[in-house]
mmCIF file of C-alpha atoms in Angstrom:
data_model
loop_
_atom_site.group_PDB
_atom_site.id
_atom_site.type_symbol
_atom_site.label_atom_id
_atom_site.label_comp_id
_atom_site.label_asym_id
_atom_site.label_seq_id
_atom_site.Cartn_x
_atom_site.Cartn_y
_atom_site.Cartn_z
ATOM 1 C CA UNK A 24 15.954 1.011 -23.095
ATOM 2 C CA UNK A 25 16.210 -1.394 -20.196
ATOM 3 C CA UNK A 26 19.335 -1.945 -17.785
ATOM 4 C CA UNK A 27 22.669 -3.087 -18.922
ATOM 5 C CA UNK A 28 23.726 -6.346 -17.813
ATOM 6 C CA UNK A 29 26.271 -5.039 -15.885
ATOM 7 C CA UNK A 30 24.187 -2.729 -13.330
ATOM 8 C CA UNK A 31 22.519 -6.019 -12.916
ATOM 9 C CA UNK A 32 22.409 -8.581 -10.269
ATOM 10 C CA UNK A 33 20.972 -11.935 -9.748
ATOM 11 C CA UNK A 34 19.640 -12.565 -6.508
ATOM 12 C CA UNK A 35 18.074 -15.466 -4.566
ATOM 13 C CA UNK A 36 14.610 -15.340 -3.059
ATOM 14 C CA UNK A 37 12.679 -18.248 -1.048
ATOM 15 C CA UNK A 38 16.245 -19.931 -0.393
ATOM 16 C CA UNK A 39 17.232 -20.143 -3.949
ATOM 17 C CA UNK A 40 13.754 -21.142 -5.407
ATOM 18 C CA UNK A 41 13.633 -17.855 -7.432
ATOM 19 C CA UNK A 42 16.071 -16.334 -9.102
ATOM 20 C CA UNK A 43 15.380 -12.538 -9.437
ATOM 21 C CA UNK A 44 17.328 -9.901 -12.135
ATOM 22 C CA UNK A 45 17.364 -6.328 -10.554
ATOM 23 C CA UNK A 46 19.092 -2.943 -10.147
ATOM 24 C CA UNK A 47 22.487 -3.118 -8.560
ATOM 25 C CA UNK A 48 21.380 0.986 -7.805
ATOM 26 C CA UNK A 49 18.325 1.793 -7.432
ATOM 27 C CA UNK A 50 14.927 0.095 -5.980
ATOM 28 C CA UNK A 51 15.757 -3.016 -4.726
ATOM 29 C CA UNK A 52 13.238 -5.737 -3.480
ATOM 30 C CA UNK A 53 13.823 -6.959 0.353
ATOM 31 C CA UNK A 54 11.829 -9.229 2.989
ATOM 32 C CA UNK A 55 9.160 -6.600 2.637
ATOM 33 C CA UNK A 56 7.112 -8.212 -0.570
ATOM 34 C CA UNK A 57 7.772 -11.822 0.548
ATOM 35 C CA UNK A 58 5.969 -11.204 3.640
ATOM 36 C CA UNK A 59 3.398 -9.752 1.618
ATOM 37 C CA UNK A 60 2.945 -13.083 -0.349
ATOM 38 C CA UNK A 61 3.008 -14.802 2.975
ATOM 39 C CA UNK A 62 -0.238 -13.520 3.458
ATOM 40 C CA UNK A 63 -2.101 -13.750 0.339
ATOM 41 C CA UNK A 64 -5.125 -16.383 0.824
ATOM 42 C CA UNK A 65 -4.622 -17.240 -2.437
ATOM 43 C CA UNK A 66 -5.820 -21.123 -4.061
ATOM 44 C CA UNK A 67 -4.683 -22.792 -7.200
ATOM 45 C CA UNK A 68 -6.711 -20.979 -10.602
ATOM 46 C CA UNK A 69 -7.097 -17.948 -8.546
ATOM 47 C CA UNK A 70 -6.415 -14.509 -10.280
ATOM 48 C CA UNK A 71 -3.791 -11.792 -8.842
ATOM 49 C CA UNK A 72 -3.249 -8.462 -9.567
ATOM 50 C CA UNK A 73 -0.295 -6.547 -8.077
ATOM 51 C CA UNK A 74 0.265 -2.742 -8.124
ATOM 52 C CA UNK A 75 3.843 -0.947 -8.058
ATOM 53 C CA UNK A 76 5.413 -4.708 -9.212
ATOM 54 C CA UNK A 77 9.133 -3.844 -8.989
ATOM 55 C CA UNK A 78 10.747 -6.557 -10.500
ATOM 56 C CA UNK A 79 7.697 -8.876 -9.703
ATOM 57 C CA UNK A 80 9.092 -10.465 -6.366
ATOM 58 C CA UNK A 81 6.270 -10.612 -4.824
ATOM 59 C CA UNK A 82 4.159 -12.286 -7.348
ATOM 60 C CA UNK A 83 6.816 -14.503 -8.051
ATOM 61 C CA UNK A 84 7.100 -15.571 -4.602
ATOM 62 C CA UNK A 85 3.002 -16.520 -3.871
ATOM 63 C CA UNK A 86 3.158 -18.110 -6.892
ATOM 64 C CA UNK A 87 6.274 -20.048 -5.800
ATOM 65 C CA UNK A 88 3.357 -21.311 -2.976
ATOM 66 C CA UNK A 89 0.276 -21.574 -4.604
ATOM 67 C CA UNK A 90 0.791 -22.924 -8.240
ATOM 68 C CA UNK A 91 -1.626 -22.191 -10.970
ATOM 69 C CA UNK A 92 -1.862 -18.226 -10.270
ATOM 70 C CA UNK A 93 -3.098 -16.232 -13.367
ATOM 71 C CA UNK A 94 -0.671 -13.539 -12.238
ATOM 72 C CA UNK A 95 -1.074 -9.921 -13.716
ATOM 73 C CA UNK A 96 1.522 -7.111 -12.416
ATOM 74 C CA UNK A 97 1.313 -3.224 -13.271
ATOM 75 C CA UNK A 98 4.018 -1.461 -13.286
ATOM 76 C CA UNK A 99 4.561 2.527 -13.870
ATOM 77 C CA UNK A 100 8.991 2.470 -14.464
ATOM 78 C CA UNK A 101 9.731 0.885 -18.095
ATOM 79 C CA UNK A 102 12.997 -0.739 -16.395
ATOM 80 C CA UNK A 103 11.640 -2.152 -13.856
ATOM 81 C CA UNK A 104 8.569 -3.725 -15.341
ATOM 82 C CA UNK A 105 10.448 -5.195 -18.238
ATOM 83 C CA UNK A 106 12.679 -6.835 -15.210
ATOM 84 C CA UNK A 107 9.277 -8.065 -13.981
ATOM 85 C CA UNK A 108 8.604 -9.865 -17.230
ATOM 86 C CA UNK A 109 12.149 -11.319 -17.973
ATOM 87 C CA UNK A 110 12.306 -12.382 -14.041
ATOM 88 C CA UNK A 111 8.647 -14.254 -14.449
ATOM 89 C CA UNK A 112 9.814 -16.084 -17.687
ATOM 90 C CA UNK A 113 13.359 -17.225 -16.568
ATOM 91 C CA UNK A 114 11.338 -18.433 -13.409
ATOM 92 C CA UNK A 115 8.379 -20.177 -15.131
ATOM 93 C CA UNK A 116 5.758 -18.681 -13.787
ATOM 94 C CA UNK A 117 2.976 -17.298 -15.977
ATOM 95 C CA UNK A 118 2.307 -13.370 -15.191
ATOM 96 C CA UNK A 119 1.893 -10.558 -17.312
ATOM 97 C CA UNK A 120 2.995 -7.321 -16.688
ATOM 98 C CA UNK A 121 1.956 -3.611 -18.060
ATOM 99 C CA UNK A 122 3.675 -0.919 -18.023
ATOM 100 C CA UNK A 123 1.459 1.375 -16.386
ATOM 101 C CA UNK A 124 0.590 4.319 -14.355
ATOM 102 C CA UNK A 125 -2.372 2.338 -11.993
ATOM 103 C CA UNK A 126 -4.736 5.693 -12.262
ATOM 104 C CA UNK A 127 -4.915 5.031 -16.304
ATOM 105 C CA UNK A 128 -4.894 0.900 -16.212
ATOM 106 C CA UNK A 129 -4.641 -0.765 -19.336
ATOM 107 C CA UNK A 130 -8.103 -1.758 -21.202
ATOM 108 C CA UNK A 131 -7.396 -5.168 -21.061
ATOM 109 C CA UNK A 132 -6.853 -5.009 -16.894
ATOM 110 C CA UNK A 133 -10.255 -3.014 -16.775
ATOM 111 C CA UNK A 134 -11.817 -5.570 -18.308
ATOM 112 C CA UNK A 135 -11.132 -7.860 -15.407
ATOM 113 C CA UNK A 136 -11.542 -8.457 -11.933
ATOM 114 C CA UNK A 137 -9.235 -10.492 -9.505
ATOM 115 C CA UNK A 138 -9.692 -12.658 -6.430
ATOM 116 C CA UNK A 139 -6.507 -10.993 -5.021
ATOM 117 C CA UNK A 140 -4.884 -7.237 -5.212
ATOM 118 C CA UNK A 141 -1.606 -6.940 -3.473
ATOM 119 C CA UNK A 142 0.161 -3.814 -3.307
ATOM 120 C CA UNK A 143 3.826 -2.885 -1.662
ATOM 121 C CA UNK A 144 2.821 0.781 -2.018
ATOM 122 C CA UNK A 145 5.806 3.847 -1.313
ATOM 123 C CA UNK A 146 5.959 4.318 2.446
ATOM 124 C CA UNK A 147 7.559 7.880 2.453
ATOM 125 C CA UNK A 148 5.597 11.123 1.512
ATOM 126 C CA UNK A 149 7.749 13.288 -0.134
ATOM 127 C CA UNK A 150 7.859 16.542 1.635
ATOM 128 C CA UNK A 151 9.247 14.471 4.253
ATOM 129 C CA UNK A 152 13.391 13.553 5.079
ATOM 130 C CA UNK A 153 15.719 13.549 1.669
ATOM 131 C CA UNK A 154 14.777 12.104 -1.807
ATOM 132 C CA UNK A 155 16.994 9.160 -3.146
ATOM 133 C CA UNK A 156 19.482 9.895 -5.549
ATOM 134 C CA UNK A 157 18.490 7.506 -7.673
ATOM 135 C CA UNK A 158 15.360 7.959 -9.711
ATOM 136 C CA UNK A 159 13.972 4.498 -9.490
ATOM 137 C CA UNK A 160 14.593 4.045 -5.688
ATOM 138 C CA UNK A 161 12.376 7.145 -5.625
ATOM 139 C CA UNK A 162 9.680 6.315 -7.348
ATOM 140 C CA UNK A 163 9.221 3.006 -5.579
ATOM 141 C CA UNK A 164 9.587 4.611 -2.052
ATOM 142 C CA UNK A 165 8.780 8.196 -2.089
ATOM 143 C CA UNK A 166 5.373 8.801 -2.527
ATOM 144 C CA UNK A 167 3.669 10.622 -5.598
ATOM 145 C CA UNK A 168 0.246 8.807 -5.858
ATOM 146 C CA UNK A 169 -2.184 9.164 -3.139
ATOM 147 C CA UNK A 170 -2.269 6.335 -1.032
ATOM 148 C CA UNK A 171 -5.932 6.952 -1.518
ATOM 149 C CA UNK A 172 -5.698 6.248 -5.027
ATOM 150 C CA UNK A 173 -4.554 2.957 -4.412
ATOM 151 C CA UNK A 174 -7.020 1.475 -2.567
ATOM 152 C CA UNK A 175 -9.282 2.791 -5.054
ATOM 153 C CA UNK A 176 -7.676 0.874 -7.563
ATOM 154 C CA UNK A 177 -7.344 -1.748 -5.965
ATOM 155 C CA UNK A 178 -10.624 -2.511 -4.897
ATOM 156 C CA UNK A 179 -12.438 -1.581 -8.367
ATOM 157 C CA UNK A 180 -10.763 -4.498 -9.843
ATOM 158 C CA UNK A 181 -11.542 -6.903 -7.177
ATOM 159 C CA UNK A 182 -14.184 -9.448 -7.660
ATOM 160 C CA UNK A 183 -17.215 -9.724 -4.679
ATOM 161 C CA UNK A 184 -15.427 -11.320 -1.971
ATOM 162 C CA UNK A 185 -11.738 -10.821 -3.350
ATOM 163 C CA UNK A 186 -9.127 -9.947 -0.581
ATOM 164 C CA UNK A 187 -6.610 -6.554 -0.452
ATOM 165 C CA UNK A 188 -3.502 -7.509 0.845
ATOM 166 C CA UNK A 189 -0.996 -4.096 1.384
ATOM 167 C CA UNK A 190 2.278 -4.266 3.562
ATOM 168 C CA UNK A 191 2.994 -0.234 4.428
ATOM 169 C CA UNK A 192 5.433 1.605 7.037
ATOM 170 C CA UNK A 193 3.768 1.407 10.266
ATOM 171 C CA UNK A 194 2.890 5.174 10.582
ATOM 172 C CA UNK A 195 0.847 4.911 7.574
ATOM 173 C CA UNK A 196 -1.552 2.961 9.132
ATOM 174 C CA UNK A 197 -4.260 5.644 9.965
ATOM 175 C CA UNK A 198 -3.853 7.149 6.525
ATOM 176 C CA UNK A 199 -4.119 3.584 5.189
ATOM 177 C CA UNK A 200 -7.868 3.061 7.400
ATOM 178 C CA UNK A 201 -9.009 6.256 5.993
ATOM 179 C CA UNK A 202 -8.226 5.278 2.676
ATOM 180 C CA UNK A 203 -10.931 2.419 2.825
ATOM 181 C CA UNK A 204 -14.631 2.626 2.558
ATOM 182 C CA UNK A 205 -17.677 0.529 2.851
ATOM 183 C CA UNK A 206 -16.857 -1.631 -0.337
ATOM 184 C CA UNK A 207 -14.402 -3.009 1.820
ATOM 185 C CA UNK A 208 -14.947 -5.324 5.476
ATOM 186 C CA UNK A 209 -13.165 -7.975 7.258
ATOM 187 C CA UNK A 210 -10.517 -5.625 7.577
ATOM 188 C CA UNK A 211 -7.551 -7.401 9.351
ATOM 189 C CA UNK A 212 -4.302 -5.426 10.363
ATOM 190 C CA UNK A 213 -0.978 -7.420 11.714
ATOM 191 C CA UNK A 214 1.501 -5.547 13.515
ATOM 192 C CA UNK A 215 5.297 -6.734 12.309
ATOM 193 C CA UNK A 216 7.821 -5.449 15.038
ATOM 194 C CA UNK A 217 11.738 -5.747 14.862
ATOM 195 C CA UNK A 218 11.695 -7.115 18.409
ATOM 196 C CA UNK A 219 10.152 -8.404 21.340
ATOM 197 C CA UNK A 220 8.906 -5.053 23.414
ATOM 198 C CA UNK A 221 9.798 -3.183 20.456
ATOM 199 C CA UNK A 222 6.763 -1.292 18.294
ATOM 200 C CA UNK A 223 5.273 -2.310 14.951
ATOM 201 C CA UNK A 224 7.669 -0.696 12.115
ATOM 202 C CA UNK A 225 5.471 -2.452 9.300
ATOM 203 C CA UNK A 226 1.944 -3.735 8.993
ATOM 204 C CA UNK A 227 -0.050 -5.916 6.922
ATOM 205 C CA UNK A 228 -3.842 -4.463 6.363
ATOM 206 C CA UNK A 229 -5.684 -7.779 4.695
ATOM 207 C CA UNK A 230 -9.408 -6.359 3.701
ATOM 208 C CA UNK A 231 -12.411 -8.290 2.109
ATOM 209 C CA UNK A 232 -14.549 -6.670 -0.968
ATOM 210 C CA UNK A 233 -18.115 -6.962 -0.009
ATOM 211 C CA UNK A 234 -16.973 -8.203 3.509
ATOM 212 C CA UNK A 235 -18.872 -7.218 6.764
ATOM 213 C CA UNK A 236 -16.923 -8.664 9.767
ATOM 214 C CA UNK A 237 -15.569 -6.687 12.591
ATOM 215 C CA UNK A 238 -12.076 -4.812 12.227
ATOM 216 C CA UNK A 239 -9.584 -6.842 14.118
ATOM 217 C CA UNK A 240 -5.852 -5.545 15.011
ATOM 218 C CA UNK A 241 -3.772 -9.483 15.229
ATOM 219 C CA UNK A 242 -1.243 -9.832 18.120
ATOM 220 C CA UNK A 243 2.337 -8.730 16.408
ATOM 221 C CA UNK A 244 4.653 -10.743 14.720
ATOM 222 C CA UNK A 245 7.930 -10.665 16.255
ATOM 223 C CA UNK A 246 10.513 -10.742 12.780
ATOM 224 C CA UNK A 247 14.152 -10.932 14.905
ATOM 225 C CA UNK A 248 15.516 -13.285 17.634
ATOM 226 C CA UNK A 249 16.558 -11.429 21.285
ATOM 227 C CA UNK A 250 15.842 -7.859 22.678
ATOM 228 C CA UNK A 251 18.774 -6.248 20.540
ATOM 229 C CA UNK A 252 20.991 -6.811 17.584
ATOM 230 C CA UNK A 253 24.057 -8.880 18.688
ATOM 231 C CA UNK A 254 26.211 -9.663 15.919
ATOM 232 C CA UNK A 255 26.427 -9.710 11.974
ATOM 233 C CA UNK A 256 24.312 -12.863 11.884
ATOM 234 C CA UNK A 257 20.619 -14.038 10.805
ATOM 235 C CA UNK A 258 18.327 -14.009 13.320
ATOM 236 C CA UNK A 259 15.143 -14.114 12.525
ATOM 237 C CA UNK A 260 12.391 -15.761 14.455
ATOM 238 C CA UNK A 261 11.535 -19.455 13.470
ATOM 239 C CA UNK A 262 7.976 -18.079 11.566
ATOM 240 C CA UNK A 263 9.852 -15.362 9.647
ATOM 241 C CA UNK A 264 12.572 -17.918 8.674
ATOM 242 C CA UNK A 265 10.371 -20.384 7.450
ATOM 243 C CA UNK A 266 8.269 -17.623 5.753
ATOM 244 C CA UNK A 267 11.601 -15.965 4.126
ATOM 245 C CA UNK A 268 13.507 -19.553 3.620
ATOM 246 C CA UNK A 269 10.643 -22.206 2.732
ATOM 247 C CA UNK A 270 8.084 -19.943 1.531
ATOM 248 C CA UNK A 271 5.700 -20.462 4.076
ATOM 249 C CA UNK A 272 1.899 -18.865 4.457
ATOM 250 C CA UNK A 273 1.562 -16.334 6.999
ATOM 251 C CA UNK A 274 -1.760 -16.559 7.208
ATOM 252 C CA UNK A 275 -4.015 -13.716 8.908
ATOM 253 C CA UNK A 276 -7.405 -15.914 9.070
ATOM 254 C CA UNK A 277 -6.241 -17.845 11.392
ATOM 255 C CA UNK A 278 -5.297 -15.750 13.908
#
């Protein structure tokens, strides 16, 4: 059925280079899956897959960086993913997105295997604090799949050698590490704290199919400015702003 029009707004990502349709209730895309395209080591012709698309943000935004992405999103909420689609074509970028459950993928995504799986899975488990009101906001942050079952996913459809980029609430971490197994190496985790001396509230975990480097744990990235809040103003830090503002990489190699 879609959303009206008027439950509808159109918002600006990457400092106005994408325009993006979604919920004025409900889910609604932040800084969260633009710093997950920061880190994608994704080149021109490579493939992408992303898991729980929303509204497609953060495809849209890595391909906003890296042009010539075949760009594939999966998406379980019939709303949402036909946002995802209208969002890509107004946009011009090529991806095409399923409406899909990611534990029965369509035949036509089994069929293939990526160079990149990103995922913005639900942080919150839900026999934990109060479920949103609204049932879209809950299904994108309360979590019903295993966390389990995403990595799974995710790493059967990457190619040898393809990367797993996932951006999850800091205290999933340790359920996140158990979640991988030996198909997966080079496993890279970056801290994201609020402020300086403050602790990690997100993390990236960046992980290699076929890979067989050490685990490494990356020096935080601090996203705010000062030791406190100090006023209704933007302040993030100078790598944030350029990541959230020019579409910059974030890059985890090369730390």
């Amino acid at each position: 059925m879609g959303f009206a029009e008027s439950d509808l707004t159109h918002d600006r990502f990457l400092d106005g280079k994408l325009r993006v349709w979604q919920p004025k209730a409900g889910y609604r895309a932040g800084v969260d899956p633009v710093l997950l395209a920061a880190t994608v080591p994704a080149q021109a012709g490579d493939s992408v897959l992303e898991l729980g698309c929303g509204v497609g943000v953060a495809n849209l935004c890595l391909s906003a960086r890296v042009f010539g992405l075949d760009l594939t999103g999966i998406e379980v909420q019939p709303d949402y993913a036909e946002l995802a689609q209208r969002n890509a074509d107004e946009n011009g970028h090529d991806m095409t997105v399923h409406c899909a459950d990611l534990r029965a993928l369509p035949e036509s995504v089994l069929q293939r295997n990526f160079d990149h799986v990103i995922a913005n899975p639900p942080y919150y488990l839900r026999d934990r604090g109060t479920a949103a009101m609204d049932a879209g906001r809950e299904t994108a942050l309360g979590e019903a799949t295993p966390l389990a079952d995403w990595i799974d996913a995710a790493t059967r459809r990457l190619k040898p050698k393809g990367h797993l980029t996932v951006i999850q609430d800091a205290e999933r971490l340790p359920a996140l590490l158990s979640a991988l197994d030996d198909r997966l190496g080079n496993v890279r985790v970056l801290p994201l704290a609020p402020r300086v001396g403050r602790s990690a509230h997100l993390v990236i975990l960046q992980a290699r199919k076929s890979g067989r480097a050490a685990f490494r744990l990356l020096a935080p990235v601090v996203m705010h400015e000062g030791v406190a809040h100090d006023g209704d103003r933007e302040s993030y830090s100078a790598e944030i702003r350029a990541v959230l503002r020019d579409g910059a990489a974030l890059a985890l190699q090369s730390r």
